[in-house]
mmCIF file of C-alpha atoms in Angstrom:
data_model
loop_
_atom_site.group_PDB
_atom_site.id
_atom_site.type_symbol
_atom_site.label_atom_id
_atom_site.label_comp_id
_atom_site.label_asym_id
_atom_site.label_seq_id
_atom_site.Cartn_x
_atom_site.Cartn_y
_atom_site.Cartn_z
ATOM 1 C CA MET A 90 121.128 -13.463 21.197
ATOM 2 C CA PRO A 91 123.712 -13.474 24.047
ATOM 3 C CA THR A 92 122.683 -15.548 27.061
ATOM 4 C CA GLU A 93 122.827 -14.604 30.716
ATOM 5 C CA SER A 94 125.963 -16.690 31.222
ATOM 6 C CA THR A 95 127.610 -14.897 28.303
ATOM 7 C CA PHE A 96 127.023 -11.566 30.005
ATOM 8 C CA LEU A 97 128.542 -13.012 33.187
ATOM 9 C CA LEU A 98 131.693 -13.864 31.274
ATOM 10 C CA ALA A 99 131.640 -10.510 29.562
ATOM 11 C CA GLY A 100 131.368 -8.857 32.944
ATOM 12 C CA LEU A 101 134.423 -10.796 34.064
ATOM 13 C CA PHE A 102 136.383 -9.501 31.089
ATOM 14 C CA LEU A 103 135.260 -5.942 31.786
ATOM 15 C CA LEU A 104 136.491 -6.453 35.333
ATOM 16 C CA LEU A 105 139.850 -7.463 33.905
ATOM 17 C CA VAL A 106 139.885 -4.294 31.828
ATOM 18 C CA ALA A 107 139.115 -2.182 34.882
ATOM 19 C CA ALA A 108 141.721 -4.001 36.961
ATOM 20 C CA GLY A 109 144.352 -3.554 34.271
ATOM 21 C CA TRP A 110 143.536 0.129 33.961
ATOM 22 C CA ALA A 111 143.640 0.617 37.736
ATOM 23 C CA LEU A 112 146.973 -1.135 38.052
ATOM 24 C CA GLY A 113 148.396 1.014 35.292
ATOM 25 C CA ARG A 114 146.878 4.226 36.655
ATOM 26 C CA PHE A 115 147.514 3.794 40.370
ATOM 27 C CA GLY A 116 150.184 1.092 40.547
ATOM 28 C CA GLU A 117 153.856 1.502 41.142
ATOM 29 C CA ARG A 118 155.539 4.034 38.871
ATOM 30 C CA ASP A 119 159.137 4.846 38.299
ATOM 31 C CA GLU A 120 160.740 8.040 39.385
ATOM 32 C CA GLN A 121 159.676 9.790 36.157
ATOM 33 C CA ASP A 122 155.969 8.984 36.817
ATOM 34 C CA GLU A 123 155.314 7.396 33.440
ATOM 35 C CA VAL A 124 151.888 7.714 31.845
ATOM 36 C CA ALA A 125 149.612 4.638 32.298
ATOM 37 C CA PRO A 126 149.564 2.416 29.219
ATOM 38 C CA PRO A 127 146.391 2.363 27.168
ATOM 39 C CA ILE A 128 143.857 -0.454 27.543
ATOM 40 C CA ASN A 129 144.990 -3.522 25.627
ATOM 41 C CA THR A 130 142.785 -4.030 22.580
ATOM 42 C CA ASP A 131 143.023 -7.796 23.156
ATOM 43 C CA TYR A 132 140.521 -7.382 25.984
ATOM 44 C CA LEU A 133 138.032 -5.905 23.535
ATOM 45 C CA LYS A 134 138.694 -8.740 21.095
ATOM 46 C CA GLY A 135 137.946 -11.316 23.800
ATOM 47 C CA LEU A 136 134.798 -9.439 24.746
ATOM 48 C CA ASN A 137 133.695 -9.488 21.120
ATOM 49 C CA PHE A 138 134.097 -13.283 21.018
ATOM 50 C CA LEU A 139 131.848 -13.621 24.067
ATOM 51 C CA LEU A 140 129.115 -11.333 22.802
ATOM 52 C CA ASN A 141 129.014 -13.343 19.586
ATOM 53 C CA GLU A 142 128.587 -16.616 21.522
ATOM 54 C CA GLN A 143 132.072 -17.749 20.479
ATOM 55 C CA THR A 144 132.954 -19.068 23.921
ATOM 56 C CA ASP A 145 135.630 -21.501 22.738
ATOM 57 C CA GLN A 146 137.463 -18.761 20.843
ATOM 58 C CA ALA A 147 137.132 -16.439 23.849
ATOM 59 C CA LEU A 148 138.623 -19.077 26.149
ATOM 60 C CA GLU A 149 141.549 -19.767 23.812
ATOM 61 C CA HIS A 150 142.141 -16.063 23.427
ATOM 62 C CA PHE A 151 142.005 -15.517 27.182
ATOM 63 C CA LEU A 152 144.420 -18.342 27.986
ATOM 64 C CA LYS A 153 146.930 -17.078 25.429
ATOM 65 C CA MET A 154 146.520 -13.432 26.296
ATOM 66 C CA VAL A 155 146.559 -13.422 30.089
ATOM 67 C CA ARG A 156 149.743 -14.641 31.711
ATOM 68 C CA VAL A 157 149.188 -16.404 35.021
ATOM 69 C CA ASP A 158 150.878 -14.168 37.561
ATOM 70 C CA ASP A 159 150.110 -12.734 40.981
ATOM 71 C CA LYS A 160 147.901 -10.069 39.405
ATOM 72 C CA THR A 161 145.747 -12.399 37.302
ATOM 73 C CA ILE A 162 145.626 -15.717 39.175
ATOM 74 C CA GLU A 163 142.505 -14.809 41.154
ATOM 75 C CA THR A 164 140.781 -13.976 37.881
ATOM 76 C CA HIS A 165 141.742 -17.390 36.536
ATOM 77 C CA PHE A 166 140.245 -19.062 39.618
ATOM 78 C CA ALA A 167 137.053 -17.018 39.251
ATOM 79 C CA LEU A 168 136.714 -17.888 35.575
ATOM 80 C CA GLY A 169 137.322 -21.604 36.242
ATOM 81 C CA SER A 170 134.726 -21.635 39.017
ATOM 82 C CA LEU A 171 132.240 -19.889 36.733
ATOM 83 C CA PHE A 172 132.713 -22.478 33.985
ATOM 84 C CA ARG A 173 132.256 -25.334 36.490
ATOM 85 C CA ARG A 174 129.013 -23.857 37.832
ATOM 86 C CA ARG A 175 127.744 -23.577 34.270
ATOM 87 C CA GLY A 176 128.541 -27.254 33.701
ATOM 88 C CA GLU A 177 131.325 -26.499 31.221
ATOM 89 C CA VAL A 178 133.831 -28.582 33.139
ATOM 90 C CA ASP A 179 136.144 -29.165 30.184
ATOM 91 C CA ARG A 180 136.856 -25.426 30.114
ATOM 92 C CA ALA A 181 137.208 -25.259 33.889
ATOM 93 C CA ILE A 182 139.710 -28.121 33.728
ATOM 94 C CA ARG A 183 141.820 -26.312 31.117
ATOM 95 C CA ILE A 184 141.940 -23.145 33.190
ATOM 96 C CA HIS A 185 142.964 -24.909 36.396
ATOM 97 C CA GLN A 186 145.538 -27.001 34.544
ATOM 98 C CA ASN A 187 146.886 -23.739 33.136
ATOM 99 C CA ILE A 188 147.338 -22.438 36.682
ATOM 100 C CA ILE A 189 149.083 -25.606 37.896
ATOM 101 C CA ALA A 190 151.484 -25.443 34.940
ATOM 102 C CA ARG A 191 153.035 -22.268 36.332
ATOM 103 C CA PRO A 192 156.512 -23.308 37.608
ATOM 104 C CA ASP A 193 156.838 -20.663 40.331
ATOM 105 C CA LEU A 194 153.343 -21.125 41.789
ATOM 106 C CA ALA A 195 153.189 -20.733 45.575
ATOM 107 C CA ALA A 196 152.354 -23.890 47.552
ATOM 108 C CA GLU A 197 149.084 -22.434 48.840
ATOM 109 C CA GLN A 198 147.964 -21.469 45.346
ATOM 110 C CA ARG A 199 148.992 -24.865 43.968
ATOM 111 C CA ASP A 200 146.882 -26.645 46.584
ATOM 112 C CA LEU A 201 143.919 -24.421 45.750
ATOM 113 C CA ALA A 202 144.389 -25.150 42.047
ATOM 114 C CA LEU A 203 144.552 -28.900 42.770
ATOM 115 C CA LEU A 204 141.367 -28.656 44.846
ATOM 116 C CA SER A 205 139.605 -26.764 42.056
ATOM 117 C CA LEU A 206 140.770 -29.279 39.463
ATOM 118 C CA ALA A 207 139.603 -32.184 41.675
ATOM 119 C CA LYS A 208 136.167 -30.559 41.895
ATOM 120 C CA ASP A 209 136.150 -30.207 38.105
ATOM 121 C CA TYR A 210 136.880 -33.922 37.710
ATOM 122 C CA LEU A 211 134.200 -34.768 40.270
ATOM 123 C CA ARG A 212 131.633 -32.639 38.427
ATOM 124 C CA ALA A 213 132.605 -34.366 35.167
ATOM 125 C CA GLY A 214 132.113 -37.806 36.731
ATOM 126 C CA LEU A 215 135.818 -38.667 36.467
ATOM 127 C CA LEU A 216 135.898 -40.214 39.926
ATOM 128 C CA ASP A 217 139.266 -41.920 39.581
ATOM 129 C CA ARG A 218 141.028 -38.657 38.675
ATOM 130 C CA ALA A 219 139.174 -36.733 41.377
ATOM 131 C CA GLU A 220 140.084 -39.404 43.930
ATOM 132 C CA LYS A 221 143.809 -39.126 43.131
ATOM 133 C CA MET A 222 143.692 -35.358 43.587
ATOM 134 C CA PHE A 223 141.793 -35.530 46.876
ATOM 135 C CA VAL A 224 144.102 -38.272 48.204
ATOM 136 C CA ARG A 225 147.060 -35.990 47.488
ATOM 137 C CA LEU A 226 145.373 -33.060 49.233
ATOM 138 C CA ALA A 227 144.387 -35.245 52.207
ATOM 139 C CA GLU A 228 148.029 -36.000 52.979
ATOM 140 C CA GLY A 229 148.761 -32.651 54.581
ATOM 141 C CA SER A 230 147.423 -29.643 52.709
ATOM 142 C CA ARG A 231 145.331 -26.888 54.268
ATOM 143 C CA HIS A 232 142.358 -28.444 52.431
ATOM 144 C CA GLN A 233 142.824 -31.796 54.175
ATOM 145 C CA VAL A 234 139.413 -31.908 55.871
ATOM 146 C CA GLU A 235 137.485 -30.969 52.733
ATOM 147 C CA ALA A 236 139.485 -33.497 50.712
ATOM 148 C CA LEU A 237 138.620 -36.288 53.178
ATOM 149 C CA GLU A 238 134.946 -35.305 53.108
ATOM 150 C CA ARG A 239 134.949 -35.478 49.315
ATOM 151 C CA LEU A 240 136.744 -38.822 49.378
ATOM 152 C CA CYS A 241 134.063 -40.254 51.675
ATOM 153 C CA ARG A 242 131.409 -39.257 49.131
ATOM 154 C CA ILE A 243 133.398 -40.813 46.300
ATOM 155 C CA TYR A 244 133.854 -44.082 48.199
ATOM 156 C CA GLU A 245 130.133 -44.123 49.023
ATOM 157 C CA GLN A 246 129.296 -43.688 45.354
ATOM 158 C CA GLU A 247 131.750 -46.424 44.361
ATOM 159 C CA ARG A 248 130.566 -48.608 47.259
ATOM 160 C CA GLU A 249 134.148 -48.936 48.517
ATOM 161 C CA TRP A 250 133.028 -49.296 52.116
ATOM 162 C CA GLN A 251 136.330 -50.251 53.751
ATOM 163 C CA ARG A 252 138.016 -47.232 52.171
ATOM 164 C CA ALA A 253 135.116 -45.095 53.349
ATOM 165 C CA ILE A 254 135.651 -46.389 56.887
ATOM 166 C CA ASP A 255 139.383 -45.625 56.825
ATOM 167 C CA CYS A 256 138.739 -42.165 55.386
ATOM 168 C CA SER A 257 136.025 -41.367 57.942
ATOM 169 C CA GLN A 258 138.213 -42.436 60.852
ATOM 170 C CA LYS A 259 140.953 -40.024 59.687
ATOM 171 C CA LEU A 260 138.339 -37.315 59.260
ATOM 172 C CA GLU A 261 137.064 -37.843 62.808
ATOM 173 C CA ILE A 262 140.562 -37.224 64.189
ATOM 174 C CA LEU A 263 141.201 -34.114 62.093
ATOM 175 C CA SER A 264 137.785 -32.475 62.393
ATOM 176 C CA GLY A 265 136.968 -33.512 65.954
ATOM 177 C CA LYS A 266 133.489 -34.396 64.703
ATOM 178 C CA SER A 267 131.893 -37.767 65.451
ATOM 179 C CA LEU A 268 131.034 -39.845 62.387
ATOM 180 C CA ALA A 269 129.946 -42.877 64.407
ATOM 181 C CA LEU A 270 126.574 -43.325 62.703
ATOM 182 C CA GLN A 271 128.102 -42.969 59.258
ATOM 183 C CA ILE A 272 130.827 -45.535 60.019
ATOM 184 C CA ALA A 273 128.284 -47.930 61.522
ATOM 185 C CA HIS A 274 126.328 -47.863 58.274
ATOM 186 C CA TYR A 275 129.494 -48.556 56.301
ATOM 187 C CA TYR A 276 129.997 -51.704 58.390
ATOM 188 C CA CYS A 277 126.349 -52.661 57.832
ATOM 189 C CA GLU A 278 126.893 -52.299 54.085
ATOM 190 C CA LEU A 279 129.821 -54.710 54.357
ATOM 191 C CA ALA A 280 127.695 -57.080 56.445
ATOM 192 C CA GLU A 281 124.888 -57.108 53.888
ATOM 193 C CA LYS A 282 127.378 -57.635 51.067
ATOM 194 C CA SER A 283 128.893 -60.607 52.923
ATOM 195 C CA ALA A 284 125.452 -62.066 53.677
ATOM 196 C CA LEU A 285 124.547 -61.803 49.998
ATOM 197 C CA ALA A 286 127.672 -63.839 49.234
ATOM 198 C CA LYS A 287 126.608 -66.384 51.922
ATOM 199 C CA ASP A 288 129.662 -65.494 54.021
ATOM 200 C CA TYR A 289 127.689 -65.348 57.253
ATOM 201 C CA PRO A 290 130.641 -65.403 59.702
ATOM 202 C CA ALA A 291 132.051 -62.278 58.032
ATOM 203 C CA ALA A 292 128.575 -60.705 58.001
ATOM 204 C CA ARG A 293 128.166 -61.258 61.736
ATOM 205 C CA ALA A 294 131.640 -59.833 62.388
ATOM 206 C CA PHE A 295 130.822 -56.652 60.456
ATOM 207 C CA VAL A 296 127.535 -56.217 62.338
ATOM 208 C CA LYS A 297 129.424 -56.565 65.609
ATOM 209 C CA LYS A 298 131.839 -53.834 64.502
ATOM 210 C CA ALA A 299 128.905 -51.640 63.490
ATOM 211 C CA GLN A 300 127.529 -51.787 67.020
ATOM 212 C CA SER A 301 130.784 -51.898 68.967
ATOM 213 C CA GLY A 302 131.665 -48.708 70.784
ATOM 214 C CA ARG A 303 129.224 -46.593 68.769
ATOM 215 C CA PRO A 304 125.665 -45.344 69.180
ATOM 216 C CA ARG A 305 123.408 -48.197 68.147
ATOM 217 C CA THR A 306 121.924 -48.033 64.704
ATOM 218 C CA PHE A 307 118.637 -49.852 64.208
ATOM 219 C CA ARG A 308 119.966 -51.049 60.896
ATOM 220 C CA GLY A 309 122.537 -53.171 62.708
ATOM 221 C CA ALA A 310 119.863 -54.993 64.711
ATOM 222 C CA LEU A 311 117.709 -55.480 61.622
ATOM 223 C CA THR A 312 120.668 -56.782 59.599
ATOM 224 C CA ARG A 313 121.544 -59.211 62.380
ATOM 225 C CA ALA A 314 117.942 -60.441 62.431
ATOM 226 C CA ASN A 315 117.966 -60.926 58.656
ATOM 227 C CA ILE A 316 121.164 -62.974 58.901
ATOM 228 C CA ALA A 317 119.598 -65.176 61.592
ATOM 229 C CA ARG A 318 116.537 -65.691 59.402
ATOM 230 C CA GLU A 319 118.637 -66.590 56.339
ATOM 231 C CA THR A 320 120.660 -69.115 58.346
ATOM 232 C CA GLY A 321 117.515 -70.795 59.709
ATOM 233 C CA ASP A 322 117.855 -69.544 63.274
ATOM 234 C CA PHE A 323 114.198 -68.486 63.428
ATOM 235 C CA LYS A 324 114.108 -68.264 67.223
ATOM 236 C CA LEU A 325 116.885 -65.657 67.269
ATOM 237 C CA ALA A 326 115.451 -63.885 64.219
ATOM 238 C CA LEU A 327 112.016 -63.479 65.862
ATOM 239 C CA LYS A 328 113.620 -62.283 69.083
ATOM 240 C CA LEU A 329 115.609 -59.650 67.192
ATOM 241 C CA TYR A 330 112.673 -58.532 65.024
ATOM 242 C CA HIS A 331 110.548 -58.159 68.152
ATOM 243 C CA ARG A 332 113.306 -56.101 69.766
ATOM 244 C CA VAL A 333 113.548 -53.899 66.678
ATOM 245 C CA MET A 334 109.804 -53.199 66.751
ATOM 246 C CA ASP A 335 109.883 -52.492 70.479
ATOM 247 C CA GLU A 336 112.698 -49.981 70.151
ATOM 248 C CA SER A 337 111.726 -48.368 66.846
ATOM 249 C CA ASN A 338 108.135 -48.055 65.645
ATOM 250 C CA TYR A 339 109.230 -46.870 62.220
ATOM 251 C CA LEU A 340 110.876 -50.241 61.473
ATOM 252 C CA ILE A 341 107.599 -52.115 61.967
ATOM 253 C CA THR A 342 107.204 -51.783 58.201
ATOM 254 C CA GLU A 343 110.426 -53.785 57.746
ATOM 255 C CA ALA A 344 110.228 -56.260 60.641
ATOM 256 C CA LEU A 345 106.550 -57.255 60.678
ATOM 257 C CA PRO A 346 106.353 -58.825 57.170
ATOM 258 C CA ARG A 347 109.403 -60.979 57.971
ATOM 259 C CA MET A 348 107.891 -62.036 61.292
ATOM 260 C CA VAL A 349 104.652 -63.016 59.563
ATOM 261 C CA ASP A 350 106.558 -65.147 57.046
ATOM 262 C CA ILE A 351 108.463 -66.980 59.790
ATOM 263 C CA HIS A 352 105.403 -67.640 61.962
ATOM 264 C CA ARG A 353 103.415 -68.904 58.987
ATOM 265 C CA GLU A 354 106.288 -71.155 57.942
ATOM 266 C CA GLU A 355 106.614 -72.458 61.502
ATOM 267 C CA GLY A 356 102.854 -72.708 62.082
ATOM 268 C CA THR A 357 102.979 -70.406 65.091
ATOM 269 C CA VAL A 358 100.615 -67.596 64.038
ATOM 270 C CA GLU A 359 98.874 -67.737 67.440
ATOM 271 C CA GLN A 360 102.168 -66.808 69.068
ATOM 272 C CA LEU A 361 102.492 -63.844 66.693
ATOM 273 C CA GLN A 362 99.002 -62.669 67.633
ATOM 274 C CA LYS A 363 99.907 -62.708 71.330
ATOM 275 C CA THR A 364 103.141 -60.821 70.654
ATOM 276 C CA LEU A 365 101.390 -58.136 68.607
ATOM 277 C CA GLN A 366 98.544 -57.778 71.077
ATOM 278 C CA ALA A 367 101.013 -57.262 73.905
ATOM 279 C CA MET A 368 102.744 -54.573 71.862
ATOM 280 C CA LEU A 369 99.432 -52.855 71.058
ATOM 281 C CA ASP A 370 98.386 -52.940 74.717
ATOM 282 C CA LYS A 371 101.660 -51.251 75.614
ATOM 283 C CA LEU A 372 101.752 -48.848 72.628
ATOM 284 C CA PRO A 373 98.218 -48.339 71.235
ATOM 285 C CA GLU A 374 99.476 -45.704 68.760
ATOM 286 C CA SER A 375 101.514 -48.398 66.968
ATOM 287 C CA GLY A 376 98.235 -49.798 65.613
ATOM 288 C CA LYS A 377 98.333 -47.379 62.670
ATOM 289 C CA ASP A 378 101.864 -48.599 61.816
ATOM 290 C CA VAL A 379 100.678 -52.214 61.893
ATOM 291 C CA ALA A 380 97.686 -51.302 59.714
ATOM 292 C CA TYR A 381 99.741 -49.394 57.159
ATOM 293 C CA THR A 382 102.319 -52.211 57.003
ATOM 294 C CA ALA A 383 99.550 -54.770 56.447
ATOM 295 C CA ILE A 384 97.984 -52.660 53.687
ATOM 296 C CA VAL A 385 101.159 -51.979 51.713
ATOM 297 C CA ASN A 386 102.345 -55.602 52.048
ATOM 298 C CA ASN A 387 98.885 -57.128 51.559
ATOM 299 C CA ILE A 388 99.031 -59.033 54.863
ATOM 300 C CA GLY A 389 95.707 -60.526 55.957
ATOM 301 C CA GLY A 390 94.154 -63.459 57.722
ATOM 302 C CA ILE A 391 95.625 -62.648 61.149
ATOM 303 C CA ALA A 392 92.925 -61.390 63.508
ATOM 304 C CA VAL A 393 94.917 -58.786 65.451
ATOM 305 C CA ILE A 394 96.329 -57.318 62.227
ATOM 306 C CA ASP A 395 92.916 -57.334 60.523
ATOM 307 C CA ASP A 396 91.462 -55.444 63.494
ATOM 308 C CA CYS A 397 94.134 -52.767 63.138
ATOM 309 C CA VAL A 398 93.402 -52.409 59.411
ATOM 310 C CA GLU A 399 89.657 -52.163 59.998
ATOM 311 C CA HIS A 400 90.114 -49.518 62.681
ATOM 312 C CA TYR A 401 92.373 -47.589 60.328
ATOM 313 C CA MET A 402 89.878 -47.682 57.456
ATOM 314 C CA LEU A 403 86.945 -46.647 59.621
ATOM 315 C CA ASN A 404 88.873 -43.675 61.002
ATOM 316 C CA GLU A 405 90.811 -42.413 57.973
ATOM 317 C CA PRO A 406 89.229 -38.965 57.292
ATOM 318 C CA THR A 407 90.321 -38.692 53.648
ATOM 319 C CA LEU A 408 89.011 -42.159 52.836
ATOM 320 C CA LEU A 409 85.668 -41.391 54.474
ATOM 321 C CA GLU A 410 85.207 -38.490 52.065
ATOM 322 C CA PHE A 411 84.917 -41.032 49.246
ATOM 323 C CA VAL A 412 83.434 -44.099 50.934
ATOM 324 C CA ASP A 413 81.180 -44.099 53.998
ATOM 325 C CA LEU A 414 82.329 -47.372 55.512
ATOM 326 C CA ARG A 415 80.458 -46.778 58.737
ATOM 327 C CA GLN A 416 77.191 -47.736 57.096
ATOM 328 C CA PHE A 417 78.661 -51.163 56.308
ATOM 329 C CA ALA A 418 79.961 -51.562 59.843
ATOM 330 C CA ALA A 419 76.385 -51.597 61.111
ATOM 331 C CA GLY A 420 75.190 -54.175 58.546
ATOM 332 C CA ASP A 421 75.285 -57.976 58.582
ATOM 333 C CA ASP A 422 78.671 -59.680 58.899
ATOM 334 C CA GLY A 423 78.771 -60.936 55.303
ATOM 335 C CA ALA A 424 78.107 -57.561 53.655
ATOM 336 C CA ARG A 425 80.369 -55.800 56.127
ATOM 337 C CA LYS A 426 83.300 -58.136 55.470
ATOM 338 C CA MET A 427 82.817 -57.965 51.716
ATOM 339 C CA ALA A 428 82.815 -54.140 51.720
ATOM 340 C CA LEU A 429 85.850 -53.857 53.956
ATOM 341 C CA ASP A 430 87.780 -56.452 51.939
ATOM 342 C CA ARG A 431 87.084 -54.591 48.694
ATOM 343 C CA VAL A 432 88.238 -51.271 50.133
ATOM 344 C CA ARG A 433 91.295 -52.918 51.672
ATOM 345 C CA ALA A 434 92.268 -54.490 48.332
ATOM 346 C CA ALA A 435 91.879 -51.121 46.634
ATOM 347 C CA LEU A 436 94.051 -49.453 49.275
ATOM 348 C CA SER A 437 96.781 -52.071 48.808
ATOM 349 C CA LYS A 438 96.762 -51.422 45.079
ATOM 350 C CA MET A 439 96.879 -47.662 45.601
ATOM 351 C CA ALA A 440 99.684 -47.926 48.167
ATOM 352 C CA ALA A 441 101.793 -49.919 45.692
ATOM 353 C CA ALA A 442 101.771 -46.904 43.346
ATOM 354 C CA THR A 443 102.782 -44.278 45.916
ATOM 355 C CA PRO A 444 105.952 -43.626 47.953
ATOM 356 C CA ARG A 445 106.236 -45.434 51.279
ATOM 357 C CA TYR A 446 109.179 -43.624 52.838
ATOM 358 C CA GLN A 447 110.242 -40.004 53.114
ATOM 359 C CA CYS A 448 113.437 -38.331 54.329
ATOM 360 C CA HIS A 449 112.674 -36.045 57.274
ATOM 361 C CA GLU A 450 115.684 -33.872 56.375
ATOM 362 C CA CYS A 451 115.007 -33.008 52.715
ATOM 363 C CA GLY A 452 111.643 -34.597 51.864
ATOM 364 C CA PHE A 453 112.945 -37.134 49.312
ATOM 365 C CA SER A 454 110.469 -40.030 49.009
ATOM 366 C CA SER A 455 110.865 -43.581 47.758
ATOM 367 C CA GLN A 456 109.101 -46.915 47.467
ATOM 368 C CA ARG A 457 111.594 -48.777 49.669
ATOM 369 C CA LEU A 458 113.653 -47.938 52.721
ATOM 370 C CA LEU A 459 116.967 -46.318 51.744
ATOM 371 C CA TRP A 460 119.433 -46.095 54.611
ATOM 372 C CA GLN A 461 121.239 -43.211 52.923
ATOM 373 C CA CYS A 462 119.062 -40.539 51.358
ATOM 374 C CA PRO A 463 120.065 -40.133 47.676
ATOM 375 C CA SER A 464 119.211 -36.442 47.828
ATOM 376 C CA CYS A 465 120.787 -35.004 51.001
ATOM 377 C CA LYS A 466 123.214 -37.950 51.555
ATOM 378 C CA ASN A 467 122.333 -38.209 55.260
ATOM 379 C CA TRP A 468 122.137 -41.616 56.910
ATOM 380 C CA GLU A 469 119.063 -43.165 58.543
ATOM 381 C CA THR A 470 116.794 -40.173 57.918
ATOM 382 C CA GLN A 471 113.970 -41.911 56.060
ATOM 383 C CA ARG A 472 110.744 -42.725 57.870
ATOM 384 C CA PRO A 473 107.689 -44.608 56.599
ATOM 385 C CA PHE A 474 104.385 -42.922 55.965
ATOM 386 C CA THR A 475 101.699 -44.021 58.397
ATOM 387 C CA ARG A 476 98.829 -43.593 55.962
ATOM 388 C CA VAL A 477 98.116 -44.139 52.298
ATOM 389 C CA GLN A 478 99.112 -41.008 50.386
ATOM 390 C CA PHE A 479 95.725 -39.973 49.003
ATOM 391 C CA ASP A 480 97.014 -36.478 48.236
ATOM 392 C CA THR A 481 99.606 -37.881 45.830
ATOM 393 C CA LEU A 482 96.999 -40.017 44.123
ATOM 394 C CA LEU A 483 94.598 -37.099 43.764
ATOM 395 C CA GLN A 484 97.354 -34.934 42.263
ATOM 396 C CA ARG A 485 98.178 -37.652 39.743
ATOM 397 C CA SER A 486 94.519 -38.036 38.837
ATOM 398 C CA ALA A 487 94.161 -34.275 38.345
ATOM 399 C CA ALA A 488 97.312 -34.185 36.189
ATOM 400 C CA THR A 489 96.048 -36.942 33.883
ATOM 401 C CA ALA A 490 92.462 -35.658 33.718
#
């Protein structure tokens, strides 16, 4: 039975029939006003191929039958776009190559055909071919801005960060739009890559570029702190982590576990407690972030953090629907501690099976912090949850019941 997409193609052919008839009926005539030619039966043959699900034969027939000229080129573009949207990029590629092959094609139409073909290659995953096309278009065509935007995406996917920087800087000039945050993240990617290779001088230089003359990205400060930690400069690392937490509550989930590790290694947990208490006195609402971070990372044994976790558990409305912890809070210290520890361990286990971060632009969620959202491709849009996602767990339980 013919599919919906088949009828779309058939409709396109019927449009060709109507267009051909109209051109013959109302187009230019000679002085003797000749009679319009009859509808070409080849159109009906192509339509028959489509209705019988013989798409390949229909395409071959169409390419042979319809000469690419000023009257049919828009139809070729429409058909190629339709095939690409359907995922049949091999057919879209053939159509756009057929357009480009025309020797007398106008420059504007050639650029549009190149852009369409580049999109076909991109949809097919042929990044190298798409890149060559977009580079050509970015050198001065009317599609220069779109080509540069596409190139940035390709370089992001290929993790060619220096090329992405160069491309974005050109795009800033042409579009008049600031891409400062995007470029800063590219430099941070280079910094993290250098740090992974133990090239710390290069890593520091890239972080400096990320934060030089641009709006500050919290990733730059966090990356700098991580470099200091890896090189054994714990004093600087702690200073930077503390600054990160002061300026951005949402990065407590990233900074606090690293601070705990350093203070435990250095034997300075008391100093950490004073630092956290000062932060909580200044920003009491950050207690829930500390609690959530401690739960998902299974951090315990530090009084100020344990207090935050206990307060969270005793005031989490969804949790109280299942376990009435308040009755244990009034009991003896031993039973109270045992009950709270058991619930806390269960929460840590539950949190490990649910997303921790969510993009505030598109809603994409993940277990770890992703600086670029894989769904909407925006930078620095993910934020941590501040509570265990009981709703997700309940939905999973209902689905498996």
